[in-house]
C-alpha atoms as an extended CHARMM CRD file, in Angstrom:
* protein
*
        78  EXT
         1         1  UNK       CA            108.0380000000       97.5630000000       90.4740000000  PROA      1               0.0000000000
         2         2  UNK       CA            105.4030000000       94.8990000000       90.0610000000  PROA      2               0.0000000000
         3         3  UNK       CA            102.1960000000       95.5030000000       88.1910000000  PROA      3               0.0000000000
         4         4  UNK       CA             99.1150000000       93.3210000000       88.2270000000  PROA      4               0.0000000000
         5         5  UNK       CA             96.3820000000       93.0800000000       85.6240000000  PROA      5               0.0000000000
         6         6  UNK       CA             93.3330000000       90.8700000000       86.0730000000  PROA      6               0.0000000000
         7         7  UNK       CA             91.7110000000       89.4360000000       82.9580000000  PROA      7               0.0000000000
         8         8  UNK       CA             88.2330000000       88.0850000000       83.5850000000  PROA      8               0.0000000000
         9         9  UNK       CA             87.6990000000       86.7090000000       80.0850000000  PROA      9               0.0000000000
        10        10  UNK       CA             91.1110000000       85.6330000000       78.7760000000  PROA      10              0.0000000000
        11        11  UNK       CA             90.8810000000       85.5520000000       75.0070000000  PROA      11              0.0000000000
        12        12  UNK       CA             92.8340000000       86.8320000000       72.0340000000  PROA      12              0.0000000000
        13        13  UNK       CA             91.4220000000       90.3560000000       72.2290000000  PROA      13              0.0000000000
        14        14  UNK       CA             92.0340000000       90.8040000000       75.9500000000  PROA      14              0.0000000000
        15        15  UNK       CA             95.5780000000       89.4190000000       75.5720000000  PROA      15              0.0000000000
        16        16  UNK       CA             96.3130000000       91.8120000000       72.7120000000  PROA      16              0.0000000000
        17        17  UNK       CA             95.0480000000       94.7640000000       74.7570000000  PROA      17              0.0000000000
        18        18  UNK       CA             97.3360000000       93.9970000000       77.6760000000  PROA      18              0.0000000000
        19        19  UNK       CA            100.3120000000       93.2580000000       75.4040000000  PROA      19              0.0000000000
        20        20  UNK       CA             99.9500000000       96.5490000000       73.5400000000  PROA      20              0.0000000000
        21        21  UNK       CA             99.4960000000       98.5210000000       76.7710000000  PROA      21              0.0000000000
        22        22  UNK       CA            102.6030000000       96.8840000000       78.2430000000  PROA      22              0.0000000000
        23        23  UNK       CA            104.6430000000       97.6400000000       75.1400000000  PROA      23              0.0000000000
        24        24  UNK       CA            103.4970000000      101.2740000000       75.2070000000  PROA      24              0.0000000000
        25        25  UNK       CA            104.6510000000      101.8200000000       78.7900000000  PROA      25              0.0000000000
        26        26  UNK       CA            107.5130000000       99.3550000000       79.3010000000  PROA      26              0.0000000000
        27        27  UNK       CA            110.2300000000      101.6620000000       77.9920000000  PROA      27              0.0000000000
        28        28  UNK       CA            109.3050000000      104.3320000000       80.5460000000  PROA      28              0.0000000000
        29        29  UNK       CA            109.4510000000      101.9100000000       83.4560000000  PROA      29              0.0000000000
        30        30  UNK       CA            112.3980000000      100.4710000000       85.3250000000  PROA      30              0.0000000000
        31        31  UNK       CA            114.1130000000       97.5810000000       83.5540000000  PROA      31              0.0000000000
        32        32  UNK       CA            113.2070000000       95.4670000000       86.5680000000  PROA      32              0.0000000000
        33        33  UNK       CA            109.4620000000       96.1450000000       86.2800000000  PROA      33              0.0000000000
        34        34  UNK       CA            107.3130000000       93.0640000000       85.9550000000  PROA      34              0.0000000000
        35        35  UNK       CA            103.7330000000       92.6520000000       84.8090000000  PROA      35              0.0000000000
        36        36  UNK       CA            101.6770000000       89.7560000000       86.1230000000  PROA      36              0.0000000000
        37        37  UNK       CA             98.4500000000       88.9170000000       84.2810000000  PROA      37              0.0000000000
        38        38  UNK       CA             96.0080000000       86.9900000000       86.4380000000  PROA      38              0.0000000000
        39        39  UNK       CA             93.7660000000       84.9700000000       84.1520000000  PROA      39              0.0000000000
        40        40  UNK       CA             90.3290000000       83.7500000000       85.1710000000  PROA      40              0.0000000000
        41        41  UNK       CA             90.4850000000       80.0240000000       84.5060000000  PROA      41              0.0000000000
        42        42  UNK       CA             87.4420000000       79.0720000000       86.5610000000  PROA      42              0.0000000000
        43        43  UNK       CA             84.9660000000       79.2710000000       83.6970000000  PROA      43              0.0000000000
        44        44  UNK       CA             87.2320000000       77.9440000000       80.9450000000  PROA      44              0.0000000000
        45        45  UNK       CA             86.8770000000       74.2370000000       80.3820000000  PROA      45              0.0000000000
        46        46  UNK       CA             90.3880000000       72.8680000000       80.0680000000  PROA      46              0.0000000000
        47        47  UNK       CA             91.9470000000       76.0260000000       81.4940000000  PROA      47              0.0000000000
        48        48  UNK       CA             93.4930000000       78.9560000000       79.6890000000  PROA      48              0.0000000000
        49        49  UNK       CA             94.8890000000       78.3900000000       76.2060000000  PROA      49              0.0000000000
        50        50  UNK       CA             98.6350000000       77.7440000000       76.0390000000  PROA      50              0.0000000000
        51        51  UNK       CA             98.7160000000       79.8600000000       72.8720000000  PROA      51              0.0000000000
        52        52  UNK       CA             97.4370000000       82.7890000000       74.9170000000  PROA      52              0.0000000000
        53        53  UNK       CA             99.8850000000       82.2600000000       77.7840000000  PROA      53              0.0000000000
        54        54  UNK       CA            102.7840000000       81.8070000000       75.3520000000  PROA      54              0.0000000000
        55        55  UNK       CA            101.8790000000       85.0650000000       73.6000000000  PROA      55              0.0000000000
        56        56  UNK       CA            101.8600000000       86.9230000000       76.9240000000  PROA      56              0.0000000000
        57        57  UNK       CA            105.2250000000       85.4280000000       77.8540000000  PROA      57              0.0000000000
        58        58  UNK       CA            106.6570000000       86.5240000000       74.5050000000  PROA      58              0.0000000000
        59        59  UNK       CA            105.8720000000       90.1020000000       75.5250000000  PROA      59              0.0000000000
        60        60  UNK       CA            107.5580000000       89.6910000000       78.9010000000  PROA      60              0.0000000000
        61        61  UNK       CA            104.2900000000       89.3200000000       80.8050000000  PROA      61              0.0000000000
        62        62  UNK       CA            103.9420000000       86.6350000000       83.4580000000  PROA      62              0.0000000000
        63        63  UNK       CA            100.5950000000       84.8550000000       82.9590000000  PROA      63              0.0000000000
        64        64  UNK       CA             99.1330000000       83.3660000000       86.1270000000  PROA      64              0.0000000000
        65        65  UNK       CA             95.9740000000       81.2550000000       86.0730000000  PROA      65              0.0000000000
        66        66  UNK       CA             93.7710000000       82.3340000000       88.9540000000  PROA      66              0.0000000000
        67        67  UNK       CA             93.7360000000       78.7700000000       90.2870000000  PROA      67              0.0000000000
        68        68  UNK       CA             97.5440000000       78.9820000000       90.7100000000  PROA      68              0.0000000000
        69        69  UNK       CA             97.7600000000       82.4960000000       92.1340000000  PROA      69              0.0000000000
        70        70  UNK       CA             99.4220000000       81.2860000000       95.3340000000  PROA      70              0.0000000000
        71        71  UNK       CA            102.4870000000       80.1950000000       93.3330000000  PROA      71              0.0000000000
        72        72  UNK       CA            103.5440000000       83.8000000000       92.6640000000  PROA      72              0.0000000000
        73        73  UNK       CA            102.9880000000       85.2050000000       96.1360000000  PROA      73              0.0000000000
        74        74  UNK       CA            106.7270000000       85.4750000000       96.8450000000  PROA      74              0.0000000000
        75        75  UNK       CA            107.3580000000       87.2090000000       93.4920000000  PROA      75              0.0000000000
        76        76  UNK       CA            104.8050000000       89.8720000000       94.3310000000  PROA      76              0.0000000000
        77        77  UNK       CA            106.1120000000       90.5560000000       97.8130000000  PROA      77              0.0000000000
        78        78  UNK       CA            108.4450000000       93.5230000000       98.1260000000  PROA      78              0.0000000000
């Protein structure tokens, strides 16, 4: 199972929301479930904060800057 969440304005609050939602539902999902967070990096000068992406990774979420979305195509394919 692969889940996708798009975050238009990646900031601390939006990251916390997705992390808490993932924690709330992860135990009920298959151990192989993966959550990919696509982060809008088009309007962020310098890209998305590494602190934000590291925090998502710490919760088992795969952060993907929108500009690099093609790099995860194979991971999303069934």
